[in-house]
Amino acid sequence: MKKYIVLTLVIALIGFFNSIAKDNIPNPNNSNTDSYRLLSSGCLPSTAQTIMDINNVRTTILGGGDMWWDLDNAKYEIPQGSDRHSMFAGALWIGGLDAQGNLKVAGMTYRQDGNDFWPGPLNSDYTSPDYGTIDASTCAEFDKHYKIELSEVLEFIEYNNCIAPDCIKDEEFPDYVIPDAINNWPSDRLSVDGTFDYLAPYADLNGNMTYDPTLGEYPAYDVNKERDCKNEDILFGDQTLWWVFNDNGNIHTESGSESAIGLEIQAQGFGFQTNDEINNMTFYNYKIINRSTQTLNETYFGQWVDPDLGEYQDDFVGCDVSLGLGYCYNGDAIDEGVAGYNYDSDDPPPAIGVDFF
C-alpha cells in the first residue's frame, strides 16, 4: 500500500516566511526494512523554468525543488508588470531519521554546492530490484513542467458534451483542436516502471486505469465540485503547473547528506484569478511519497525562503506562532531603488508571507 503525505504552501503579499511541519513518512509496502539500496543514477540537475502568471503574481518555477528565481535574478513579481519582486528564491527542505537513527536530508538553496533534487519519478514497482531508483534518461524526460489552465479543461468537456441536434460541434466549436496540455498529460507510469499506477491525476471515466483524451478523459480538476480534496488527487487553481522530482537521482551535494531518503515528490504550483486577496497569492501542493523500504521518523518539512521585498537591505522578518506563519516586511517607508515598494508612512508596510496549511 502506498504511503504519502500531502502538504500545501501558500505565498501571499500583504498577508502571510519560513514554516515547518512534522510527521513520519511510512515505508510504502511490507517488504524487508532492514536494508535499502539507494543508487546514484547520474541524473543531471534540472534546467526547467516555467512561468506562472494567472493572477497579480508572475513568478518562475524551477524543476529541482527550488523556485521564484532564474538561478540569477529574483522572479516573484507582484504586482504583475511592475518589475517589483518580493522573493529572491525558495525551496522545499525535508529531513528525518531512518530506522538506525541516521539523519537523512534533502534540500536546496542557491545550488552553490550542487543539488539534492532531480527531475522525474522513482520506480514504484516494489517487486522489482530497481524499486525506488531512477535512470538518467527518465530524469531528462521529466525535466519539465506540465502547464494547464482550468479554462482549457472546461472547454474540452463542453466540446465532448456537444451532441447533435441540440449542439452542433462545427458551429459551437469551429476549428477546435484538443490542446497539447490535455493530449500530453503525464498520466501513467507504464514507460517508467511498467505499472498501471498514475502520475498526474486525471478523470478515469471508464475505470481502465489508462488515460485516453479521445474518450473525453481530462486532467483532474474538480469541475463538478464533488471530489474529496483531502483524500483524492485533484488539480487546483485556475492555472496549474504539475511536475515530479526526487532525491535519488544523484549524490546530495547541496546538503551533504550521506545518502538519499528515497522520496518522490509530485508537485503542483497554482493560482486563482479573483477580485480579492487570493489574487495576490500563489499556492504549492506537494504529494511526498516514500519510495524507500524504511520509515523516515521524526520527519520535518520546511520551506526555505530568501525574501527580498524590493530593496532587501531594509527588510525585517517575523513570525506569528499562533498562525504558524512567517513574514517579511519593509522596515521603513523608503524602499530604495527603482524596483522598491514605496508607500505612505501612515499605511501598513508592504509584507510577504509563507505558511503551510
Coordinates of C-alpha atoms in Angstrom, one line a residue:
M1 CA 0.0 0.0 0.0
K2 CA 1.4 3.4 -0.9
K3 CA 2.1 5.8 1.9
Y4 CA 2.4 9.5 1.2
I5 CA 1.9 12.9 2.8
V6 CA 0.4 15.9 1.1
L7 CA 1.5 19.5 2.1
T8 CA 0.2 22.8 0.8
L9 CA 2.1 26.0 0.9
V10 CA 0.7 29.5 0.4
I11 CA 2.6 32.7 -0.5
A12 CA 0.7 35.9 -0.1
L13 CA 1.5 39.6 -0.5
I14 CA 0.2 41.8 2.3
G15 CA -0.8 38.8 4.2
F16 CA 1.2 35.8 5.3
F17 CA 8.4 33.1 5.6
N18 CA 9.6 30.1 6.9
S19 CA 7.3 27.4 8.2
I20 CA 7.8 23.8 9.2
A21 CA 5.6 20.7 9.6
K22 CA 6.4 17.4 11.3
D23 CA 5.4 13.9 10.6
N24 CA 6.6 10.4 9.9
I25 CA 6.7 9.0 6.3
P26 CA 6.0 5.3 6.5
N27 CA 7.6 2.8 4.2
P28 CA 5.2 2.1 1.2
N29 CA 5.0 -1.7 1.4
N30 CA 5.6 -4.7 3.7
S31 CA 9.0 -5.7 2.3
N32 CA 12.2 -6.1 4.3
T33 CA 13.0 -2.8 6.1
D34 CA 16.5 -3.9 7.3
S35 CA 18.2 -2.7 4.1
Y36 CA 17.5 -0.3 1.3
R37 CA 19.6 0.0 -1.8
L38 CA 19.9 3.7 -2.9
L39 CA 22.0 4.1 -6.0
S40 CA 23.4 7.2 -7.6
S41 CA 21.9 7.3 -11.1
G42 CA 23.9 10.1 -12.7
C43 CA 21.0 12.4 -13.3
L44 CA 21.8 15.9 -14.3
P45 CA 20.4 18.9 -12.5
S46 CA 17.0 20.2 -13.7
T47 CA 17.1 23.1 -16.2
A48 CA 13.3 23.5 -16.5
Q49 CA 11.9 27.0 -15.9
T50 CA 8.3 27.8 -16.3
I51 CA 6.3 31.0 -15.7
M52 CA 3.1 31.0 -13.5
D53 CA 1.1 34.1 -14.3
I54 CA -2.6 33.7 -13.9
N55 CA -3.2 36.5 -11.4
N56 CA -1.5 39.5 -9.9
V57 CA 1.7 37.4 -9.4
R58 CA 4.2 36.5 -12.2
T59 CA 6.8 34.0 -11.0
T60 CA 9.3 31.5 -12.3
I61 CA 9.2 27.9 -11.0
L62 CA 12.2 25.6 -11.4
G63 CA 12.1 21.8 -11.7
G64 CA 14.5 20.8 -8.9
G65 CA 12.7 21.7 -5.7
D66 CA 13.5 25.4 -5.9
M67 CA 11.5 28.3 -7.2
W68 CA 11.0 32.1 -7.5
W69 CA 14.2 32.8 -9.3
D70 CA 16.0 32.0 -12.6
L71 CA 19.3 31.0 -10.9
D72 CA 20.5 34.6 -11.1
N73 CA 17.6 37.0 -10.5
A74 CA 14.5 37.4 -8.4
K75 CA 11.4 36.2 -10.3
Y76 CA 8.5 36.8 -7.9
E77 CA 6.9 39.9 -9.5
I78 CA 4.0 41.5 -7.7
P79 CA 2.1 43.4 -8.9
Q80 CA 2.5 41.7 -12.3
G81 CA 4.1 44.1 -14.7
S82 CA 5.6 46.4 -12.0
D83 CA 9.2 45.0 -12.1
R84 CA 8.9 44.8 -8.3
H85 CA 9.9 41.5 -6.8
S86 CA 9.2 40.3 -3.2
M87 CA 11.0 36.9 -3.2
F88 CA 14.5 36.0 -4.4
A89 CA 14.4 32.3 -4.0
G90 CA 12.8 29.4 -2.1
A91 CA 12.9 25.6 -1.8
L92 CA 11.5 22.6 0.0
W93 CA 13.6 21.1 2.8
I94 CA 12.9 17.6 4.2
G95 CA 14.8 15.7 6.9
G96 CA 14.4 12.8 9.3
L97 CA 15.9 9.7 10.9
D98 CA 16.0 6.3 9.4
A99 CA 15.4 3.1 11.4
Q100 CA 19.1 3.1 12.6
G101 CA 18.9 6.7 13.7
N102 CA 20.9 8.1 10.8
L103 CA 20.0 11.6 9.7
K104 CA 18.8 12.0 6.0
V105 CA 18.2 15.4 4.5
A106 CA 17.1 16.7 1.1
G107 CA 17.1 20.4 0.5
M108 CA 18.1 23.2 -1.8
T109 CA 19.3 26.8 -1.5
Y110 CA 21.1 28.6 -4.3
R111 CA 22.7 25.4 -5.9
Q112 CA 26.1 26.9 -4.9
D113 CA 27.2 23.4 -3.8
G114 CA 25.1 21.4 -6.2
N115 CA 21.7 19.7 -5.9
D116 CA 19.7 17.4 -3.7
F117 CA 16.7 17.0 -6.0
W118 CA 16.4 15.8 -9.6
P119 CA 13.5 15.6 -12.1
G120 CA 11.4 12.6 -12.6
P121 CA 9.5 9.8 -10.7
L122 CA 11.2 6.9 -9.0
N123 CA 10.4 3.3 -9.9
S124 CA 7.3 2.3 -8.0
D125 CA 7.3 -1.5 -8.6
Y126 CA 8.3 -2.8 -5.2
T127 CA 8.7 -6.3 -6.6
S128 CA 11.5 -5.0 -8.9
P129 CA 15.2 -4.8 -7.9
D130 CA 15.0 -1.3 -9.4
Y131 CA 12.4 -0.2 -6.9
G132 CA 13.0 3.4 -5.6
T133 CA 15.6 4.2 -8.3
I134 CA 15.6 6.2 -11.5
D135 CA 17.9 6.3 -14.5
A136 CA 19.4 9.4 -16.2
S137 CA 17.1 9.2 -19.3
T138 CA 14.0 9.2 -17.2
C139 CA 15.3 12.2 -15.3
A140 CA 15.9 14.0 -18.6
E141 CA 12.4 13.0 -19.9
F142 CA 10.7 14.6 -16.9
D143 CA 12.8 17.8 -16.7
K144 CA 9.7 19.9 -17.5
H145 CA 6.6 21.4 -16.1
Y146 CA 3.1 20.4 -17.4
K147 CA 1.2 23.7 -17.5
I148 CA -2.5 23.8 -17.9
E149 CA -5.5 26.1 -17.2
L150 CA -8.9 25.2 -15.9
S151 CA -10.5 27.1 -18.8
E152 CA -8.9 24.6 -21.3
V153 CA -10.4 21.6 -19.5
L154 CA -13.8 23.2 -19.2
E155 CA -13.9 23.9 -22.9
F156 CA -12.7 20.4 -23.6
I157 CA -15.5 19.0 -21.5
E158 CA -18.1 21.2 -23.2
Y159 CA -16.7 20.1 -26.6
N160 CA -17.1 16.4 -25.7
N161 CA -20.6 17.0 -24.3
C162 CA -21.7 18.7 -27.5
I163 CA -24.2 16.2 -29.1
A164 CA -26.5 16.9 -32.0
P165 CA -29.2 18.0 -32.5
D166 CA -29.0 20.4 -29.6
C167 CA -25.4 21.1 -30.2
I168 CA -23.5 21.0 -33.5
K169 CA -19.7 20.9 -33.0
D170 CA -18.8 22.6 -36.2
E171 CA -21.0 25.6 -35.2
E172 CA -20.3 25.7 -31.5
F173 CA -16.6 24.8 -31.7
P174 CA -15.3 25.8 -35.1
D175 CA -11.7 24.6 -35.7
Y176 CA -11.5 23.2 -32.2
V177 CA -8.2 21.2 -31.5
I178 CA -7.6 19.4 -28.3
P179 CA -4.8 21.4 -26.5
D180 CA -1.4 19.8 -26.2
A181 CA -1.6 20.2 -22.5
I182 CA -4.5 17.7 -22.4
N183 CA -3.2 15.4 -25.1
N184 CA 0.3 15.2 -23.5
W185 CA -0.8 15.0 -19.8
P186 CA 1.7 12.8 -17.9
S187 CA -0.9 10.4 -16.7
D188 CA 0.7 6.9 -16.3
R189 CA 3.9 5.2 -15.2
L190 CA 4.0 2.5 -17.9
S191 CA 7.0 3.9 -19.6
V192 CA 8.7 4.5 -16.2
D193 CA 8.3 1.2 -14.4
G194 CA 5.6 -0.8 -16.3
T195 CA 3.0 -0.3 -13.6
F196 CA -0.5 0.9 -14.1
D197 CA -0.3 3.5 -11.3
Y198 CA -0.9 7.1 -12.3
L199 CA 1.3 10.1 -12.1
A200 CA -0.6 13.4 -12.7
P201 CA -4.2 12.9 -11.7
Y202 CA -6.9 12.6 -14.4
A203 CA -10.5 11.7 -14.7
D204 CA -10.6 8.0 -15.5
L205 CA -14.1 7.9 -17.0
N206 CA -14.1 4.2 -17.9
G207 CA -12.1 2.9 -15.0
N208 CA -9.5 1.1 -17.1
M209 CA -6.5 3.0 -15.5
T210 CA -5.4 4.3 -18.9
Y211 CA -5.6 7.9 -19.8
D212 CA -7.3 8.5 -23.2
P213 CA -8.4 12.1 -24.1
T214 CA -10.1 10.8 -27.2
L215 CA -12.7 9.2 -24.8
G216 CA -13.2 12.6 -23.1
E217 CA -10.8 11.9 -20.2
Y218 CA -9.1 15.0 -18.9
P219 CA -6.7 16.3 -16.2
A220 CA -8.4 16.0 -12.9
Y221 CA -9.8 19.4 -12.0
D222 CA -12.8 19.0 -9.7
V223 CA -15.1 20.6 -12.3
N224 CA -18.3 19.3 -10.7
K225 CA -17.3 20.2 -7.1
E226 CA -17.9 16.6 -6.0
R227 CA -14.5 15.2 -5.2
D228 CA -12.9 14.9 -1.7
C229 CA -9.8 17.1 -2.0
K230 CA -8.4 15.7 1.3
N231 CA -8.4 12.1 0.1
E232 CA -8.4 12.2 -3.7
D233 CA -5.8 13.6 -6.1
I234 CA -7.1 16.6 -7.9
L235 CA -5.7 19.6 -9.6
F236 CA -6.1 23.0 -8.0
G237 CA -6.3 26.6 -9.3
D238 CA -7.2 28.4 -12.5
Q239 CA -3.7 27.8 -13.8
T240 CA -1.6 24.8 -12.7
L241 CA 1.9 23.6 -13.1
W242 CA 2.4 19.9 -12.4
W243 CA 5.9 18.4 -12.2
V244 CA 7.6 15.5 -10.4
F245 CA 11.1 15.3 -8.8
N246 CA 13.0 13.0 -6.5
D247 CA 16.0 13.0 -4.1
N248 CA 17.7 9.8 -5.5
G249 CA 18.8 10.9 -8.9
N250 CA 22.4 11.6 -7.8
I251 CA 24.6 12.5 -4.8
H252 CA 23.3 15.1 -2.3
T253 CA 26.0 17.7 -2.9
E254 CA 23.8 20.7 -1.7
S255 CA 23.0 19.4 1.8
G256 CA 25.9 17.0 2.1
S257 CA 23.6 14.3 3.3
E258 CA 25.5 11.0 3.0
S259 CA 22.6 9.1 1.5
A260 CA 19.3 9.8 -0.2
I261 CA 15.9 9.5 1.6
G262 CA 14.2 7.9 -1.4
L263 CA 11.4 10.4 -2.0
E264 CA 9.3 11.0 -5.0
I265 CA 7.6 14.4 -4.9
Q266 CA 4.6 15.2 -7.1
A267 CA 4.2 18.9 -7.1
Q268 CA 1.6 21.5 -8.1
G269 CA 2.1 25.2 -8.3
F270 CA -1.2 27.1 -8.9
G271 CA -3.0 30.4 -8.6
F272 CA -6.5 31.7 -8.8
Q273 CA -7.7 34.7 -10.8
T274 CA -10.0 36.6 -8.4
N275 CA -11.0 40.1 -7.3
D276 CA -10.0 39.7 -3.7
E277 CA -6.8 38.9 -1.7
I278 CA -6.4 35.5 -3.3
N279 CA -5.4 37.3 -6.5
N280 CA -2.2 38.2 -4.7
M281 CA -1.4 34.6 -3.6
T282 CA 0.3 31.6 -5.1
F283 CA -0.1 28.1 -3.8
Y284 CA 2.1 24.9 -3.9
N285 CA 0.9 21.4 -3.2
Y286 CA 3.4 18.6 -2.6
K287 CA 2.5 14.9 -2.6
I288 CA 5.5 13.3 -1.0
I289 CA 5.9 9.5 -1.4
N290 CA 8.4 7.4 0.4
R291 CA 9.8 5.0 -2.1
S292 CA 12.4 3.6 0.3
T293 CA 11.7 0.5 2.4
Q294 CA 12.2 2.3 5.7
T295 CA 10.0 4.7 7.6
L296 CA 11.5 8.1 7.9
N297 CA 11.0 9.0 11.6
E298 CA 10.7 12.4 13.2
T299 CA 10.4 14.0 9.7
Y300 CA 10.4 17.7 9.4
F301 CA 9.2 19.6 6.3
G302 CA 10.3 23.2 5.9
Q303 CA 10.2 25.9 3.3
W304 CA 13.5 27.7 3.0
V305 CA 12.8 31.3 1.9
D306 CA 15.0 34.2 0.9
P307 CA 12.7 37.2 0.7
D308 CA 13.9 40.3 -1.0
L309 CA 10.9 42.7 -0.6
G310 CA 12.1 45.2 -3.2
E311 CA 15.3 46.7 -1.7
Y312 CA 16.5 43.9 0.5
Q313 CA 18.6 45.9 2.9
D314 CA 15.7 47.4 4.8
D315 CA 13.6 44.2 5.2
F316 CA 12.6 42.9 8.6
V317 CA 11.3 39.4 9.3
G318 CA 9.0 38.0 12.0
C319 CA 6.6 35.2 12.8
D320 CA 3.2 34.6 14.2
V321 CA 3.5 31.5 16.3
S322 CA -0.3 31.1 16.8
L323 CA -0.8 31.1 13.0
G324 CA 2.3 29.1 12.2
L325 CA 3.1 32.0 9.8
G326 CA 6.3 33.7 8.8
Y327 CA 6.5 37.1 7.2
C328 CA 8.9 39.7 5.8
Y329 CA 8.0 43.4 5.7
N330 CA 9.6 46.8 4.8
G331 CA 11.4 48.4 7.8
D332 CA 10.9 52.0 6.6
A333 CA 8.8 54.0 4.2
I334 CA 11.6 54.5 1.6
D335 CA 12.3 51.3 -0.2
E336 CA 15.4 52.4 -2.1
G337 CA 15.9 51.6 -5.8
V338 CA 13.7 51.8 -8.9
A339 CA 12.0 48.4 -8.0
G340 CA 11.3 49.3 -4.4
Y341 CA 7.9 49.1 -2.6
N342 CA 7.4 52.7 -1.5
Y343 CA 4.4 53.6 0.5
D344 CA 2.9 56.3 2.7
S345 CA 4.3 56.3 6.2
D346 CA 0.8 56.3 7.6
D347 CA -0.1 53.0 5.8
P348 CA 0.8 49.5 7.0
P349 CA 4.2 48.4 5.4
P350 CA 4.2 46.0 2.4
A351 CA 4.6 42.5 3.5
I352 CA 5.1 39.0 2.1
G353 CA 4.3 35.8 4.0
V354 CA 4.6 32.0 3.8
D355 CA 2.5 29.3 5.5
F356 CA 1.9 25.6 5.4
F357 CA -1.7 24.5 5.8

